[in-house]
Amino acid sequence: MIYSIKKPEELTAQEIETIIALWENEEWMGMEVNDFKILFKDSEFHLLLDLDEKIASVLRLNFDFNLKISDHVYSFAELGGFASVQKGKGNGSQLLQHSMNTIVTRDLQTIGFCLSDVRPFYEKCNVPILYDKAKYIQEKDGGDWVPSEDDDILIIHLSEENNNLFQQLDLQQPAYLIQ
Ligand SMILES: CC(C)(COP(=O)(O)OP(=O)(O)OC[C@H]1O[C@@H](n2cnc3c(N)ncnc32)[C@H](O)[C@@H]1OP(=O)(O)O)[C@@H](O)C(=O)NCCC(=O)NCCS
């Protein structure tokens, strides 16, 4: 297996097709290669490739992720778009370990999100989880602020100060996702 980091413009058309299929997001199905590259221009793609250089697992680091908490805007990297072609073969945990090593080496302040049914995976990977805290992240939906659909916040790599920021989120002090 090969670990590779690619900017959107470095992805092949076939890789983009594979990623879109893995993400299973109706909104993005059938998206043109160039539109994909533009939409994710502020992202980096971490890939685990098999010996034929085909994607076995992918995740996206989104560098356009800003949260407003108590009138301050904080920028983080967001780990998302994580999916494996064949599940349960160890590829997801291998990719996550490689990515976390990269994130720590580059000291990227990084969080992620998950639904409660994927918790056991992150627990196995020893990722610290803020259980049920994702509902305190408010996102704009039309004209309204609504709680995130995710359940948990994943502490991928945060300084103690930033860790405390997320620990302290609650109904009185939510975080607002600034687009
Ligand atoms: C989550 C995901 C990326 C993990 O990748 P993977 O290649 O299946 O991961 P691994 O094979 O390394 O799994 C490691 C362990 O976690 C377990 N695991 C994986 N996904 C799990 C899940 N959704 N729920 C519970 N346990 C899970 C595996 O059974 C395995 O356990 P084992 O070591 O006891 O056998 C993959 O299951 C997937 O593509 N899921 C659909 C998309 C998704 O939910 N992404 C995460 C969004 S936060």
mmCIF file of C-alpha atoms and ligand atoms in Angstrom:
data_model
loop_
_atom_site.group_PDB
_atom_site.id
_atom_site.type_symbol
_atom_site.label_atom_id
_atom_site.label_comp_id
_atom_site.label_asym_id
_atom_site.label_seq_id
_atom_site.Cartn_x
_atom_site.Cartn_y
_atom_site.Cartn_z
ATOM 1 C CA MET A 1 0.000 0.000 0.000
ATOM 2 C CA ILE A 2 1.178 3.504 -0.834
ATOM 3 C CA TYR A 3 0.268 6.655 1.126
ATOM 4 C CA SER A 4 -0.016 9.713 -1.075
ATOM 5 C CA ILE A 5 -1.125 13.324 -0.573
ATOM 6 C CA LYS A 6 -2.539 15.134 -3.592
ATOM 7 C CA LYS A 7 -3.848 18.601 -4.253
ATOM 8 C CA PRO A 8 -7.093 18.574 -6.281
ATOM 9 C CA GLU A 9 -5.264 19.526 -9.499
ATOM 10 C CA GLU A 10 -2.998 16.488 -9.076
ATOM 11 C CA LEU A 11 -5.880 13.994 -8.958
ATOM 12 C CA THR A 12 -6.549 12.013 -12.131
ATOM 13 C CA ALA A 13 -10.035 11.983 -13.647
ATOM 14 C CA GLN A 14 -10.347 8.328 -12.619
ATOM 15 C CA GLU A 15 -9.387 9.127 -9.017
ATOM 16 C CA ILE A 16 -11.976 11.917 -8.893
ATOM 17 C CA GLU A 17 -14.589 9.523 -10.255
ATOM 18 C CA THR A 18 -13.700 6.966 -7.562
ATOM 19 C CA ILE A 19 -13.827 9.591 -4.796
ATOM 20 C CA ILE A 20 -17.227 10.919 -5.894
ATOM 21 C CA ALA A 21 -18.604 7.368 -6.023
ATOM 22 C CA LEU A 22 -17.219 6.598 -2.542
ATOM 23 C CA TRP A 23 -18.706 9.756 -1.031
ATOM 24 C CA GLU A 24 -22.222 8.774 -2.134
ATOM 25 C CA ASN A 25 -23.357 12.409 -1.975
ATOM 26 C CA GLU A 26 -26.216 12.881 -4.435
ATOM 27 C CA GLU A 27 -25.356 16.548 -4.847
ATOM 28 C CA TRP A 28 -21.914 15.681 -6.244
ATOM 29 C CA MET A 29 -22.787 12.638 -8.389
ATOM 30 C CA GLY A 30 -21.886 13.265 -12.039
ATOM 31 C CA MET A 31 -19.814 16.338 -11.180
ATOM 32 C CA GLU A 32 -17.325 17.375 -13.893
ATOM 33 C CA VAL A 33 -13.631 16.911 -13.088
ATOM 34 C CA ASN A 34 -12.909 20.646 -13.359
ATOM 35 C CA ASP A 35 -15.857 21.566 -11.154
ATOM 36 C CA PHE A 36 -14.568 19.106 -8.530
ATOM 37 C CA LYS A 37 -11.123 20.724 -8.654
ATOM 38 C CA ILE A 38 -12.621 24.188 -8.212
ATOM 39 C CA LEU A 39 -15.025 23.172 -5.429
ATOM 40 C CA PHE A 40 -12.254 21.514 -3.421
ATOM 41 C CA LYS A 41 -9.433 23.945 -4.279
ATOM 42 C CA ASP A 42 -8.755 24.552 -0.565
ATOM 43 C CA SER A 43 -8.543 20.849 0.232
ATOM 44 C CA GLU A 44 -5.868 18.220 0.203
ATOM 45 C CA PHE A 45 -6.591 14.568 -0.524
ATOM 46 C CA HIS A 46 -4.903 11.826 1.478
ATOM 47 C CA LEU A 47 -4.958 8.525 -0.360
ATOM 48 C CA LEU A 48 -4.061 4.949 0.390
ATOM 49 C CA LEU A 49 -3.298 3.371 -2.977
ATOM 50 C CA ASP A 50 -3.016 -0.330 -3.728
ATOM 51 C CA LEU A 51 -0.165 -1.833 -5.769
ATOM 52 C CA ASP A 52 -2.027 -0.934 -9.004
ATOM 53 C CA GLU A 53 -2.157 2.651 -7.674
ATOM 54 C CA LYS A 54 -5.947 2.447 -7.346
ATOM 55 C CA ILE A 55 -7.585 4.199 -4.374
ATOM 56 C CA ALA A 56 -8.226 1.845 -1.436
ATOM 57 C CA SER A 57 -9.124 4.593 1.030
ATOM 58 C CA VAL A 58 -9.454 8.375 0.868
ATOM 59 C CA LEU A 59 -9.889 11.303 3.214
ATOM 60 C CA ARG A 60 -10.050 15.031 2.646
ATOM 61 C CA LEU A 61 -8.369 17.755 4.676
ATOM 62 C CA ASN A 62 -10.408 20.915 4.261
ATOM 63 C CA PHE A 63 -8.459 24.110 4.953
ATOM 64 C CA ASP A 64 -11.482 26.353 4.405
ATOM 65 C CA PHE A 65 -13.072 25.711 7.781
ATOM 66 C CA ASN A 66 -13.746 28.659 10.087
ATOM 67 C CA LEU A 67 -15.673 28.687 13.334
ATOM 68 C CA LYS A 68 -16.953 31.742 15.171
ATOM 69 C CA ILE A 69 -16.954 31.200 18.914
ATOM 70 C CA SER A 70 -17.766 34.088 21.280
ATOM 71 C CA ASP A 71 -17.104 36.688 18.567
ATOM 72 C CA HIS A 72 -13.699 35.262 17.613
ATOM 73 C CA VAL A 73 -13.133 33.495 14.296
ATOM 74 C CA TYR A 74 -10.847 30.470 14.469
ATOM 75 C CA SER A 75 -9.470 28.549 11.473
ATOM 76 C CA PHE A 76 -8.962 24.817 11.635
ATOM 77 C CA ALA A 77 -8.305 21.977 9.250
ATOM 78 C CA GLU A 78 -11.304 19.669 8.968
ATOM 79 C CA LEU A 79 -10.810 15.978 8.301
ATOM 80 C CA GLY A 80 -13.729 14.568 6.316
ATOM 81 C CA GLY A 81 -14.754 12.676 3.213
ATOM 82 C CA PHE A 82 -13.267 9.542 4.724
ATOM 83 C CA ALA A 83 -14.203 6.289 2.977
ATOM 84 C CA SER A 84 -12.694 2.946 2.016
ATOM 85 C CA VAL A 85 -13.440 0.966 -1.152
ATOM 86 C CA GLN A 86 -13.439 -2.344 0.747
ATOM 87 C CA LYS A 87 -14.447 -1.934 4.363
ATOM 88 C CA GLY A 88 -12.993 -3.885 7.243
ATOM 89 C CA LYS A 89 -9.673 -4.713 5.528
ATOM 90 C CA GLY A 90 -7.579 -2.395 7.680
ATOM 91 C CA ASN A 91 -7.175 0.258 4.972
ATOM 92 C CA GLY A 92 -9.120 2.999 6.774
ATOM 93 C CA SER A 93 -7.144 2.680 9.992
ATOM 94 C CA GLN A 94 -3.883 2.561 8.025
ATOM 95 C CA LEU A 95 -4.744 5.737 6.093
ATOM 96 C CA LEU A 96 -5.900 7.543 9.239
ATOM 97 C CA GLN A 97 -2.642 6.675 11.011
ATOM 98 C CA HIS A 98 -0.554 8.018 8.094
ATOM 99 C CA SER A 99 -2.655 11.195 7.926
ATOM 100 C CA MET A 100 -2.495 11.776 11.664
ATOM 101 C CA ASN A 101 1.308 11.462 11.531
ATOM 102 C CA THR A 102 1.374 14.081 8.753
ATOM 103 C CA ILE A 103 -1.027 16.362 10.646
ATOM 104 C CA VAL A 104 1.039 16.178 13.845
ATOM 105 C CA THR A 105 4.331 16.734 11.964
ATOM 106 C CA ARG A 106 2.858 19.827 10.273
ATOM 107 C CA ASP A 107 1.107 20.866 13.516
ATOM 108 C CA LEU A 108 -2.205 21.322 11.687
ATOM 109 C CA GLN A 109 -4.933 22.132 14.206
ATOM 110 C CA THR A 110 -7.454 19.566 13.013
ATOM 111 C CA ILE A 111 -10.868 18.284 13.972
ATOM 112 C CA GLY A 112 -13.359 15.923 12.378
ATOM 113 C CA PHE A 113 -16.959 14.875 12.876
ATOM 114 C CA CYS A 114 -18.813 11.588 12.977
ATOM 115 C CA LEU A 115 -22.196 10.031 13.510
ATOM 116 C CA SER A 116 -22.515 7.875 16.609
ATOM 117 C CA ASP A 117 -22.548 4.614 14.598
ATOM 118 C CA VAL A 118 -18.949 5.174 13.416
ATOM 119 C CA ARG A 119 -17.659 5.866 16.958
ATOM 120 C CA PRO A 120 -16.327 2.312 17.402
ATOM 121 C CA PHE A 121 -13.998 2.814 14.436
ATOM 122 C CA TYR A 122 -12.457 5.990 15.896
ATOM 123 C CA GLU A 123 -12.287 4.417 19.352
ATOM 124 C CA LYS A 124 -10.295 1.519 17.833
ATOM 125 C CA CYS A 125 -8.023 4.088 16.190
ATOM 126 C CA ASN A 126 -7.541 5.827 19.581
ATOM 127 C CA VAL A 127 -8.883 9.154 18.335
ATOM 128 C CA PRO A 128 -10.150 11.302 21.250
ATOM 129 C CA ILE A 129 -13.897 11.867 20.843
ATOM 130 C CA LEU A 130 -16.069 14.657 22.253
ATOM 131 C CA TYR A 131 -19.264 12.653 22.472
ATOM 132 C CA ASP A 132 -22.454 14.454 21.338
ATOM 133 C CA LYS A 133 -20.638 17.792 21.069
ATOM 134 C CA ALA A 134 -21.161 18.250 17.301
ATOM 135 C CA LYS A 135 -24.704 19.488 17.945
ATOM 136 C CA TYR A 136 -23.138 22.646 19.368
ATOM 137 C CA ILE A 137 -21.720 23.455 15.932
ATOM 138 C CA GLN A 138 -24.330 25.580 14.164
ATOM 139 C CA GLU A 139 -24.457 25.668 10.361
ATOM 140 C CA LYS A 140 -26.328 28.048 8.064
ATOM 141 C CA ASP A 141 -29.275 26.393 6.322
ATOM 142 C CA GLY A 142 -30.938 28.986 4.111
ATOM 143 C CA GLY A 143 -31.541 31.861 6.512
ATOM 144 C CA ASP A 144 -31.452 29.776 9.702
ATOM 145 C CA TRP A 145 -28.754 28.450 11.997
ATOM 146 C CA VAL A 146 -29.239 24.723 12.574
ATOM 147 C CA PRO A 147 -27.214 22.187 14.589
ATOM 148 C CA SER A 148 -24.767 19.989 12.670
ATOM 149 C CA GLU A 149 -26.173 16.617 11.591
ATOM 150 C CA ASP A 150 -23.158 14.866 13.122
ATOM 151 C CA ASP A 151 -23.024 13.640 16.709
ATOM 152 C CA ASP A 152 -19.406 13.747 17.798
ATOM 153 C CA ILE A 153 -16.363 15.968 17.390
ATOM 154 C CA LEU A 154 -13.104 14.112 16.718
ATOM 155 C CA ILE A 155 -9.962 15.658 18.173
ATOM 156 C CA ILE A 156 -7.485 14.774 15.448
ATOM 157 C CA HIS A 157 -4.776 17.189 16.605
ATOM 158 C CA LEU A 158 -5.331 20.253 18.780
ATOM 159 C CA SER A 159 -3.284 22.369 21.163
ATOM 160 C CA GLU A 160 -4.472 22.309 24.769
ATOM 161 C CA GLU A 161 -5.966 25.785 24.294
ATOM 162 C CA ASN A 162 -7.945 24.751 21.213
ATOM 163 C CA ASN A 163 -8.951 21.484 22.863
ATOM 164 C CA ASN A 164 -10.440 23.503 25.756
ATOM 165 C CA LEU A 165 -12.315 25.662 23.260
ATOM 166 C CA PHE A 166 -14.194 22.599 21.980
ATOM 167 C CA GLN A 167 -14.618 21.050 25.439
ATOM 168 C CA GLN A 168 -16.427 24.228 26.528
ATOM 169 C CA LEU A 169 -18.965 24.298 23.688
ATOM 170 C CA ASP A 170 -22.542 24.084 24.916
ATOM 171 C CA LEU A 171 -25.984 25.550 24.220
ATOM 172 C CA GLN A 172 -24.967 28.903 25.735
ATOM 173 C CA GLN A 173 -21.706 28.998 23.790
ATOM 174 C CA PRO A 174 -22.055 27.237 20.432
ATOM 175 C CA ALA A 175 -19.701 27.540 17.458
ATOM 176 C CA TYR A 176 -20.960 28.992 14.181
ATOM 177 C CA LEU A 177 -19.589 27.630 10.917
ATOM 178 C CA ILE A 178 -18.607 30.639 8.804
ATOM 179 C CA GLN A 179 -18.784 29.875 5.067
HETATM 180 C C1 LIG B 1 -15.213 4.331 8.399
HETATM 181 C C2 LIG B 1 -14.365 3.702 7.292
HETATM 182 C C3 LIG B 1 -13.676 4.798 6.481
HETATM 183 C C4 LIG B 1 -13.294 2.828 7.949
HETATM 184 O O1 LIG B 1 -12.499 2.274 6.934
HETATM 185 P P1 LIG B 1 -12.187 0.691 6.914
HETATM 186 O O2 LIG B 1 -11.218 0.505 5.800
HETATM 187 O O3 LIG B 1 -13.437 -0.071 6.903
HETATM 188 O O4 LIG B 1 -11.466 0.587 8.334
HETATM 189 P P2 LIG B 1 -10.642 -0.629 8.955
HETATM 190 O O5 LIG B 1 -10.811 -1.860 8.106
HETATM 191 O O6 LIG B 1 -9.267 -0.153 9.174
HETATM 192 O O7 LIG B 1 -11.399 -0.825 10.342
HETATM 193 C C5 LIG B 1 -10.762 -0.859 11.551
HETATM 194 C C6 LIG B 1 -11.702 -1.387 12.591
HETATM 195 O O8 LIG B 1 -12.847 -0.544 12.762
HETATM 196 C C7 LIG B 1 -14.030 -1.292 12.533
HETATM 197 N N1 LIG B 1 -14.986 -0.456 11.814
HETATM 198 C C8 LIG B 1 -14.824 0.083 10.604
HETATM 199 N N2 LIG B 1 -15.898 0.818 10.288
HETATM 200 C C9 LIG B 1 -16.753 0.706 11.322
HETATM 201 C C10 LIG B 1 -18.048 1.240 11.591
HETATM 202 N N3 LIG B 1 -18.678 2.010 10.701
HETATM 203 N N4 LIG B 1 -18.613 0.932 12.779
HETATM 204 C C11 LIG B 1 -17.995 0.126 13.655
HETATM 205 N N5 LIG B 1 -16.769 -0.402 13.469
HETATM 206 C C12 LIG B 1 -16.173 -0.116 12.307
HETATM 207 C C13 LIG B 1 -13.607 -2.478 11.679
HETATM 208 O O9 LIG B 1 -14.498 -3.569 11.843
HETATM 209 C C14 LIG B 1 -12.238 -2.775 12.209
HETATM 210 O O10 LIG B 1 -12.323 -3.502 13.398
HETATM 211 P P3 LIG B 1 -11.337 -4.746 13.721
HETATM 212 O O11 LIG B 1 -9.955 -4.154 13.753
HETATM 213 O O12 LIG B 1 -11.830 -5.242 15.029
HETATM 214 O O13 LIG B 1 -11.539 -5.689 12.586
HETATM 215 C C15 LIG B 1 -15.207 2.772 6.364
HETATM 216 O O14 LIG B 1 -15.886 1.837 7.154
HETATM 217 C C16 LIG B 1 -16.197 3.495 5.457
HETATM 218 O O15 LIG B 1 -15.877 3.810 4.297
HETATM 219 N N6 LIG B 1 -17.406 3.786 5.975
HETATM 220 C C17 LIG B 1 -18.443 4.517 5.209
HETATM 221 C C18 LIG B 1 -18.177 5.999 5.225
HETATM 222 C C19 LIG B 1 -18.011 6.542 6.635
HETATM 223 O O16 LIG B 1 -18.815 6.245 7.524
HETATM 224 N N7 LIG B 1 -16.949 7.338 6.842
HETATM 225 C C20 LIG B 1 -16.624 7.933 8.127
HETATM 226 C C21 LIG B 1 -17.306 9.217 8.270
HETATM 227 S S1 LIG B 1 -16.923 9.970 9.848
#
